[in-house]
Coordinates of C-alpha atoms in Angstrom, one line a residue:
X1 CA -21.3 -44.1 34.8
X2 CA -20.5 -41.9 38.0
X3 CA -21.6 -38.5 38.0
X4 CA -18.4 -37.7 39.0
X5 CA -17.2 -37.5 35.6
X6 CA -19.7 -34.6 35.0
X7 CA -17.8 -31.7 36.9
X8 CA -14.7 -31.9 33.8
X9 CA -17.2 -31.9 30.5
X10 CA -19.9 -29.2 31.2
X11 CA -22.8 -28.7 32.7
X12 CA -26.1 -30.2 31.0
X13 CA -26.1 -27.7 28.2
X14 CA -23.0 -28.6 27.1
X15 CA -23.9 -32.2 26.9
X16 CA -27.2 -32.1 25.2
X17 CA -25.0 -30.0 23.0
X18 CA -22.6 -32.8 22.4
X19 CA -25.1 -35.5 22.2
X20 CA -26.9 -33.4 19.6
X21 CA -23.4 -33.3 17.4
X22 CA -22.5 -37.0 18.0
X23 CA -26.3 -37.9 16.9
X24 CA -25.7 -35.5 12.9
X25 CA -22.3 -37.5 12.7
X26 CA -24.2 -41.0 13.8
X27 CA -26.7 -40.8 11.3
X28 CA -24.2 -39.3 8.4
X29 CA -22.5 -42.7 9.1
X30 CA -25.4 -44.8 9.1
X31 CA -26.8 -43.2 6.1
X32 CA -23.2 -43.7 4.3
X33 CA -22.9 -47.1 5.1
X34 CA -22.1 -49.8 2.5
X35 CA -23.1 -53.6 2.3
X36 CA -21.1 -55.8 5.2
X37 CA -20.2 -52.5 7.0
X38 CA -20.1 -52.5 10.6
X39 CA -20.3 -50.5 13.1
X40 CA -19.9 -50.8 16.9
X41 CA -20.8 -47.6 19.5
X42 CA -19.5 -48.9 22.8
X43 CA -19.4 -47.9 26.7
X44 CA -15.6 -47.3 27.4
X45 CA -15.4 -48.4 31.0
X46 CA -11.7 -48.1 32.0
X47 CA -11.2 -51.4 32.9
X48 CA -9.5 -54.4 31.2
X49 CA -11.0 -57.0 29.4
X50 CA -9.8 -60.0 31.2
X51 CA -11.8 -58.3 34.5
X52 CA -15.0 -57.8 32.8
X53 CA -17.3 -61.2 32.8
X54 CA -19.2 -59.9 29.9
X55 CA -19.5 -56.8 27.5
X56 CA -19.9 -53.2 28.1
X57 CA -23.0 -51.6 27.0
X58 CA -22.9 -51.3 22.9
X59 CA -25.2 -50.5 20.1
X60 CA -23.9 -53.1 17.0
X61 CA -25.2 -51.9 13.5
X62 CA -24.3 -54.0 10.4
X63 CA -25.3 -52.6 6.8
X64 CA -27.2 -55.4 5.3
X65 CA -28.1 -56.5 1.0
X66 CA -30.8 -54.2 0.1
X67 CA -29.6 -50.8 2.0
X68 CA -31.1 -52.6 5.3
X69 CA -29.5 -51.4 8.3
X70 CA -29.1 -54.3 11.4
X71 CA -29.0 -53.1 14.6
X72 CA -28.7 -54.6 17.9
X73 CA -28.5 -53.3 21.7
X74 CA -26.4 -55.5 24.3
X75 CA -28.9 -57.3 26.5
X76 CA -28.3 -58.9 29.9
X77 CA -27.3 -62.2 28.3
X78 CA -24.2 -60.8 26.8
X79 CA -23.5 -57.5 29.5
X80 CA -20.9 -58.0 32.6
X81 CA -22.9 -58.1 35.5
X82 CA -22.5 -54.3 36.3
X83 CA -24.3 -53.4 33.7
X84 CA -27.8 -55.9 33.3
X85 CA -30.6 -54.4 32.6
X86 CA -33.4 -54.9 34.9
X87 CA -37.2 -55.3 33.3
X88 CA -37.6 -51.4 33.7
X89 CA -34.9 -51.0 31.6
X90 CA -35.4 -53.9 29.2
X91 CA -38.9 -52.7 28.4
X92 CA -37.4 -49.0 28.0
X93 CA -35.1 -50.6 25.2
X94 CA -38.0 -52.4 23.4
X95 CA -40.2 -49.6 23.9
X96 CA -37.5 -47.4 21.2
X97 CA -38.3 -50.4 19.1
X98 CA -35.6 -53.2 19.2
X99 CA -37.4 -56.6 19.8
X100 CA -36.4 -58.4 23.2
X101 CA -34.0 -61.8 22.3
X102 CA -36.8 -63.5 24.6
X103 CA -39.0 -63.0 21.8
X104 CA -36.4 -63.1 18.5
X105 CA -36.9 -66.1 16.6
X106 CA -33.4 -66.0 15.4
X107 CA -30.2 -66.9 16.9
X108 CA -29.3 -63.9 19.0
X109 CA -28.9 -62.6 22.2
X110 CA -29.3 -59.2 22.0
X111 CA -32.3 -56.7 21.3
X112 CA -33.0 -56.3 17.6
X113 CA -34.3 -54.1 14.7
X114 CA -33.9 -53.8 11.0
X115 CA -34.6 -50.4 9.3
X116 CA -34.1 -49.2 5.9
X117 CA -30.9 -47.5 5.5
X118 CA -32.9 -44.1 4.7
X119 CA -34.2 -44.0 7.9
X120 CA -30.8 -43.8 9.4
X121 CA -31.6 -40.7 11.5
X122 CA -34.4 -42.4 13.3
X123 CA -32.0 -45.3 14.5
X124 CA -29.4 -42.7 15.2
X125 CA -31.9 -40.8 17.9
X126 CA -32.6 -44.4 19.2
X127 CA -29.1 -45.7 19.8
X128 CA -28.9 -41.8 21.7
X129 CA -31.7 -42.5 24.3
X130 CA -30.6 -46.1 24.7
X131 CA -26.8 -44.7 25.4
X132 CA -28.3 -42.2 27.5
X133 CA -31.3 -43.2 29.2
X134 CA -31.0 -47.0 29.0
X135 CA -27.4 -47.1 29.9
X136 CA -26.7 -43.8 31.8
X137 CA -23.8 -42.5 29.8
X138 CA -23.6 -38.8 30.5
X139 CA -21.4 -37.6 27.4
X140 CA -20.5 -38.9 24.1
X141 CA -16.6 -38.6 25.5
X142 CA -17.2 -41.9 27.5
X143 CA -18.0 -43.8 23.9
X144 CA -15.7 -45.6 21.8
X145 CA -17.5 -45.4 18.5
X146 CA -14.6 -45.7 15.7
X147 CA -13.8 -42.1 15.1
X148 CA -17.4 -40.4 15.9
X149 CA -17.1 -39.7 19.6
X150 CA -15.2 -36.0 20.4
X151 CA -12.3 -35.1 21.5
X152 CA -11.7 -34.5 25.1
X153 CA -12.3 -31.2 25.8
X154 CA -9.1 -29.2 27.1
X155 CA -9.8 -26.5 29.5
X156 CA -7.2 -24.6 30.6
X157 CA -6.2 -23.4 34.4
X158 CA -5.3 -20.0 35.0
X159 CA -1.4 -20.1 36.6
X160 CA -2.5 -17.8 38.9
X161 CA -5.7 -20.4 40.6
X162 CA -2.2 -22.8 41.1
X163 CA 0.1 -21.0 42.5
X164 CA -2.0 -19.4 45.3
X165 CA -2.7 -22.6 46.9
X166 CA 0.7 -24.5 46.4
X167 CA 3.4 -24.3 49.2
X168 CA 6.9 -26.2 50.1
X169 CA 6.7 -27.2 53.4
X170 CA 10.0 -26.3 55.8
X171 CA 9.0 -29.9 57.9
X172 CA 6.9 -32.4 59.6
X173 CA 5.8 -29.0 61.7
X174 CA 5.0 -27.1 59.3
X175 CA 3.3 -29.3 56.6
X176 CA 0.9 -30.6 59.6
X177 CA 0.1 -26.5 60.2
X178 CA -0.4 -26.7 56.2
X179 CA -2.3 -29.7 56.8
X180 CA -4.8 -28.1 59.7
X181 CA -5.4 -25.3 57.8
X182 CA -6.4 -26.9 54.7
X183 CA -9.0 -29.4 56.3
X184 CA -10.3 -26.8 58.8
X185 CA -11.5 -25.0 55.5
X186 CA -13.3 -28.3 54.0
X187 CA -15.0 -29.2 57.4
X188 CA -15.6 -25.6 58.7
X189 CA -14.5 -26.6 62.4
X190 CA -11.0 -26.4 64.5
X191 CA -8.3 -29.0 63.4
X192 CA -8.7 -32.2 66.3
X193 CA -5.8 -34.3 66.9
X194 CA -6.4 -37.3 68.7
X195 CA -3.7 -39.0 70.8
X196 CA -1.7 -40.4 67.8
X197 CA -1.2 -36.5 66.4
X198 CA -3.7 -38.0 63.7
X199 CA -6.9 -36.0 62.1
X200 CA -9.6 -38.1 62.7
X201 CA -12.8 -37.7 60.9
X202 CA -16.2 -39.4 60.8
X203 CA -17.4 -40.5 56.8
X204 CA -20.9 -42.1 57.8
X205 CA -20.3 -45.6 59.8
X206 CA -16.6 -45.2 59.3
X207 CA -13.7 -43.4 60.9
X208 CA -11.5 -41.9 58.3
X209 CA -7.7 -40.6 59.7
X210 CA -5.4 -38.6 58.3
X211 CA -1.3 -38.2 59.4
X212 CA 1.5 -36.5 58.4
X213 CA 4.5 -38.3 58.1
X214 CA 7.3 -37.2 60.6
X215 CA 10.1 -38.7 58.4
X216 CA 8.9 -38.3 54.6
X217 CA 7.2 -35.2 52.7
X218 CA 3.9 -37.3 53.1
X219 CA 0.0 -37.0 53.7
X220 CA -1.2 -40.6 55.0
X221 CA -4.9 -41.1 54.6
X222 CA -6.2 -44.3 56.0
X223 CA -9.3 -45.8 57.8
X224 CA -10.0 -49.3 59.2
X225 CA -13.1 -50.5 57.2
X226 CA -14.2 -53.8 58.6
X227 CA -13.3 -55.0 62.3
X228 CA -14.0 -58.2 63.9
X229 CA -13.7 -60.0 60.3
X230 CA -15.3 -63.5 60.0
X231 CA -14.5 -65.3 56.8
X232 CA -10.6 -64.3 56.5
X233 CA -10.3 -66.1 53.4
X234 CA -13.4 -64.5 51.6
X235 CA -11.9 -61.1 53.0
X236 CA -8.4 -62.0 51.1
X237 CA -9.9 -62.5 48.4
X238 CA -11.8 -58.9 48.3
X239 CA -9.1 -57.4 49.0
X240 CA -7.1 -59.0 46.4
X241 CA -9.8 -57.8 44.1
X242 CA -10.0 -54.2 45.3
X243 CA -6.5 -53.8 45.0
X244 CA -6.6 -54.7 41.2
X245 CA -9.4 -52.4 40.4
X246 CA -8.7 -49.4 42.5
X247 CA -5.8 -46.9 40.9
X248 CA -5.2 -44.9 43.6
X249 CA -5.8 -46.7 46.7
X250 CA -4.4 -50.1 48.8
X251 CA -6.3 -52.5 50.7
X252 CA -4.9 -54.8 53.3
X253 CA -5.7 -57.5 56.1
X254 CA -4.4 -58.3 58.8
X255 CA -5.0 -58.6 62.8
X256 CA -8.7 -59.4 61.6
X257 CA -9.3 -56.4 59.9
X258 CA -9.6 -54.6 56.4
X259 CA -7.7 -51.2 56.1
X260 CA -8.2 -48.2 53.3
X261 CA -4.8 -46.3 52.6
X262 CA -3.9 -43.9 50.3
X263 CA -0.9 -40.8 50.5
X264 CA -0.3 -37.5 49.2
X265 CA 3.0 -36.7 48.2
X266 CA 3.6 -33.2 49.7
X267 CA 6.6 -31.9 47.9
X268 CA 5.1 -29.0 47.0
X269 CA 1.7 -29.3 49.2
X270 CA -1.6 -28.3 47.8
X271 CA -4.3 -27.9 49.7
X272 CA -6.9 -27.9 47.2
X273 CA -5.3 -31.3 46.2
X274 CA -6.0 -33.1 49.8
X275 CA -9.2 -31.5 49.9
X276 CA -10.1 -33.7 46.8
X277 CA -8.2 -36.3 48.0
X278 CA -10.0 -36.7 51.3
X279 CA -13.6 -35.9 50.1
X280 CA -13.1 -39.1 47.7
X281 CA -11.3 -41.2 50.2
X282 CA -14.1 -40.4 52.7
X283 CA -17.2 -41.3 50.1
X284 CA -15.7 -44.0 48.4
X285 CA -14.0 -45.9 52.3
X286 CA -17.6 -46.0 53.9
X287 CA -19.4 -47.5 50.4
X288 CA -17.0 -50.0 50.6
X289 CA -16.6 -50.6 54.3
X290 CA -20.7 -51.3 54.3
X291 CA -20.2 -53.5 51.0
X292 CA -17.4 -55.8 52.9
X293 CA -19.3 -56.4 56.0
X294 CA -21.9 -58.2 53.9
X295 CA -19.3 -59.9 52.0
X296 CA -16.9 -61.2 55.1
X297 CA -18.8 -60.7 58.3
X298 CA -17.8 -58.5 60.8
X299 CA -18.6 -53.9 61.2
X300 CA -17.9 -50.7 59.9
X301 CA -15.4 -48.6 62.7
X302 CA -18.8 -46.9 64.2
X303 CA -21.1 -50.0 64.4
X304 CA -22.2 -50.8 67.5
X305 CA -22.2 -54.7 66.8
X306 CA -21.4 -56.8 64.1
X307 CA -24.6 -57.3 61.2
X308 CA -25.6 -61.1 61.5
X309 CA -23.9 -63.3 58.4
X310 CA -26.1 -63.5 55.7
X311 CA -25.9 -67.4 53.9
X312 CA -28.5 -66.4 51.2
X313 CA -30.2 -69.9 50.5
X314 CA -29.0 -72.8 48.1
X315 CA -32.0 -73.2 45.5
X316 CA -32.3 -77.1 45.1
X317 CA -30.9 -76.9 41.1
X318 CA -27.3 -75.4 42.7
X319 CA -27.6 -78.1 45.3
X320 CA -27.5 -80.8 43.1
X321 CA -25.4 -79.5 40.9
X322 CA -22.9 -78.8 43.8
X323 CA -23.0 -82.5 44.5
X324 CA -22.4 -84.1 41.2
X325 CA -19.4 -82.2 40.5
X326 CA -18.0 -84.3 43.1
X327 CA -18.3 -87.2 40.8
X328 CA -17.2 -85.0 37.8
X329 CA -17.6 -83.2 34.9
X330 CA -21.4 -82.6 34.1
X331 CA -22.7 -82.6 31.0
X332 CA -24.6 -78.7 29.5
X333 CA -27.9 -80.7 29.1
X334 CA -28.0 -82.1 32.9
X335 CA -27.1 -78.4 34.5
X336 CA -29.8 -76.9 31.8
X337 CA -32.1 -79.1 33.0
X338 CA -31.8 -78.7 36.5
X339 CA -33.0 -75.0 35.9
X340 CA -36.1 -75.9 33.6
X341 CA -34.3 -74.8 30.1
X342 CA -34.5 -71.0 31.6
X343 CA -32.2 -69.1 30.4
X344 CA -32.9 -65.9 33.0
X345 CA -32.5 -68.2 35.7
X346 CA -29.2 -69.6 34.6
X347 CA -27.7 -65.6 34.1
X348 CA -29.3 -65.5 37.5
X349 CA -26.9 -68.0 39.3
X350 CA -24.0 -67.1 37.2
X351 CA -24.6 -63.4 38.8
X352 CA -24.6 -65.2 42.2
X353 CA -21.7 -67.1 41.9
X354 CA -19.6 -64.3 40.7
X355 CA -20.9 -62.0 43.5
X356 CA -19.9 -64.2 46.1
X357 CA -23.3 -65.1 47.1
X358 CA -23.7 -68.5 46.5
X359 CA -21.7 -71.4 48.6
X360 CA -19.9 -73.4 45.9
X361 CA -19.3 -76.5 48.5
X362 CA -15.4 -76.4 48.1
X363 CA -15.4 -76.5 44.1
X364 CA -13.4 -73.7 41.7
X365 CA -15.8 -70.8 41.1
X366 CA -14.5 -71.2 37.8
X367 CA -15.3 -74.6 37.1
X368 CA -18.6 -73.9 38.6
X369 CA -19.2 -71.1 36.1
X370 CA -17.7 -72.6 33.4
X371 CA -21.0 -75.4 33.6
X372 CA -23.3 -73.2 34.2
X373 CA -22.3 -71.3 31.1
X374 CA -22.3 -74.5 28.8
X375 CA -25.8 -74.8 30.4
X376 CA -26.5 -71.3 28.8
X377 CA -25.2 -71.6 25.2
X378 CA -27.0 -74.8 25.2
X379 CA -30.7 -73.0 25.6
X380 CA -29.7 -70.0 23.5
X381 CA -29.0 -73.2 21.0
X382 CA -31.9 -75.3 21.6
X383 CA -34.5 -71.9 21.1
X384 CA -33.2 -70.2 18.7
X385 CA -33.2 -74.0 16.5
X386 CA -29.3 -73.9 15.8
X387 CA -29.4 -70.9 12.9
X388 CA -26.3 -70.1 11.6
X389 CA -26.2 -66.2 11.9
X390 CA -22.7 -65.1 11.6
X391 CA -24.1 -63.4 8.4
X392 CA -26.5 -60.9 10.3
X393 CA -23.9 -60.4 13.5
X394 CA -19.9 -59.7 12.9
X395 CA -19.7 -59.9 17.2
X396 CA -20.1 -63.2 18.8
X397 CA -19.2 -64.2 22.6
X398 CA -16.5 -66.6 23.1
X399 CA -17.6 -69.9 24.3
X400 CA -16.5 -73.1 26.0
X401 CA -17.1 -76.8 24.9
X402 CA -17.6 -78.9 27.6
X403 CA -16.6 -82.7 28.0
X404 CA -19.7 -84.9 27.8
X405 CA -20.7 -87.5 30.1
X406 CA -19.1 -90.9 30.5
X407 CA -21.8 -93.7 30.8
X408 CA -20.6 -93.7 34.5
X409 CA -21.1 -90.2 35.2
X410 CA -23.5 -89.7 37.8
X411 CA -25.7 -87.0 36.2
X412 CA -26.6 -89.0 33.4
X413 CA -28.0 -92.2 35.8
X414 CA -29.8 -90.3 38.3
X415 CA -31.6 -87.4 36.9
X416 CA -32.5 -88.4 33.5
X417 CA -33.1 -84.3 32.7
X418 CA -32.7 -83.1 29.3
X419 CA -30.6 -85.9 27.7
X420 CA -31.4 -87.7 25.0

């Protein structure tokens, strides 16, 4: 969760003092909780399903026969890929006393306990720290727990604080004077034009600009992020993907680079309002620009050279998995068996492939994934013996049926791993 978010809630008193208030109505709901009641305390992450690969962080409690509460964290096997846990974190979760899914002898993937329902205030401070120190969620306003999170707190503005720094600009002249004036403050130096009338101004390896329109009541903020681009069809594909995700910004290519742009609309102009507007644009272009030029090849605007291409290496079960599917379809059991039945390792490559990091040798990432996830729920299947537990978990992850080998297929008459 970015810290960003902190500025509009409070300062850390005010959130220990929310977390404390959402932690009395956690366990009041817990403790109230009849047989086959569920309930689900979840990360609200502002994107849409269909662009998350996996869940959002989430505590899962399910009131069991016998006033036996069921609770279970989200573990890397079921989390999108922004969230997993690394071992660190993993141990922190077991540590508050939820047994790891590596060491469940059911049919789960998630962290575990069972308490009795009268010790509901104990899981209540648990599923806090996990939310909070686990996952990093700074306030109880970024959950979406079924009526127990609070309501956003409305702070109002003083008309006064708004009207001092709003003006209506008479032109293109006088907005850029508005313009100057209102950056000079932020940067503490003398307003620099370079020889296109545009601000220019250095955001670590990049070169952020910003214009004023001459024909529209406009602020234009832009920067180049990647020059000299390498892989132009890797780079339209980023910025496709950008351009979904990002609300306030565009990303383009062309003439072998990847531009930034976002614009003000000046009409009235407020200074304090391209202030913020730059200070993001500046932090969030240079992440990015640094992020790209590992993805597609090429440098930020202030690099003297290029970073060398990085091909991290093919491990040999990708290789030959990569080489089958040019005969075909592969069956779960072959691709499980190519990684040794590990179930990390699989998540592993499924991370790579969805990062971009791993050559798929002209297959569909999709299709890739698709096997490689059959090759998952086929482990999960094998350890945990096949036990029905719908009963002890209301949530389960969608999952794909693959077609299985032909006696032709290639997989089957060549490796001989993991079929019976």
């Amino acid at each position: 969760m970015s810290r960003e978010h902190e500025g509009f809630i409070g300062g850390p008193d005010e959130h220990d003092e929310a977390w404390t208030a959402f932690r009395q109505r956690l366990a009041d709901r817990l403790a109230g909780m009849a047989e086959d009641d569920v309930l689900l305390v979840q990360l609200a992450t502002g994107v849409d399903d269909d662009e998350l690969g996996g869940e959002s962080p989430y505590v899962h409690v399910t009131a069991l026969k016998g006033e036996v509460l069921h609770a279970e964290v989200s573990s890397s096997y079921s989390l999108d890929e922004r969230f997993m846990l690394t071992d660190e974190a993993a141990a922190q979760v077991v540590a508050l006393g939820w047994t790891h899914p590596d060491d469940d002898q059911v049919d789960s993937i998630d962290f575990e306990a069972d308490l009795p329902q009268g010790m509901a205030d104990l899981l209540a401070v648990n599923t806090v720290r996990v939310l909070r120190e686990v996952f990093g969620c700074l306030h109880p306003a970024f959950l979406e727990a079924q009526g127990l999170e609070p309501a956003p707190a409305v702070v109002p503005v003083p008309p006064q604080a708004v009207e001092q720094d709003v003006v209506m600009p008479r032109g293109a002249a006088h907005l850029q004077e508005l313009v100057d004036a209102a950056l000079e403050v932020l940067f503490d130096s003398p307003a620099r034009h370079d020889e296109d009338g545009d601000l220019p101004i250095t955001c670590g390896s990049s070169m952020v600009y910003v214009r004023v329109h001459q024909e529209l009541p406009t602020v234009e903020v832009f920067a180049h992020l990647v020059l000299d681009v390498q892989d132009l069809a890797r780079a339209a594909q980023e910025v496709a993907r950008l351009n979904r995700r990002s609300p306030h910004d565009q990303f383009l290519l062309r003439n072998g680079f990847i531009e930034m742009r976002t614009a003000v609309l000046a009409v009235p102009f407020c200074a304090e309002q391209l202030r913020n507007v730059v200070q993001r644009f500046c932090g969030f272009a240079d992440q990015v620009a640094l992020e790209l030029a590992e993805l597609v090849g090429g440098r930020r605007f202030l690099d003297e050279e290029a970073p060398a291409p990085v091909h991290p290496a093919t491990e040999p079960g990708m290789v030959v998995l990569l080489e089958l599917l040019h005969a075909g379809d592969v069956h779960p059991a072959t691709v499980a068996g190519l990684f040794a039945d590990d179930r990390r390792d699989l998540v592993r490559q499924i991370v790579r492939v969805r990062r971009g990091q791993q050559g798929l040798d002209g297959h569909d990432e999709e299709v890739v994934l698709d096997h490689l996830r059959g090759a998952l729920r086929l482990v999960a299947d094998r350890e945990a013996g096949v036990v029905d537990s719908a009963s002890r978990r209301r949530r389960t992850l969608p999952s794909r049926q693959l077609s299985l080998l032909t006696d032709g297929d290639l997989g089957q008459g060549t490796l001989e791993t993991g079929l019976a």
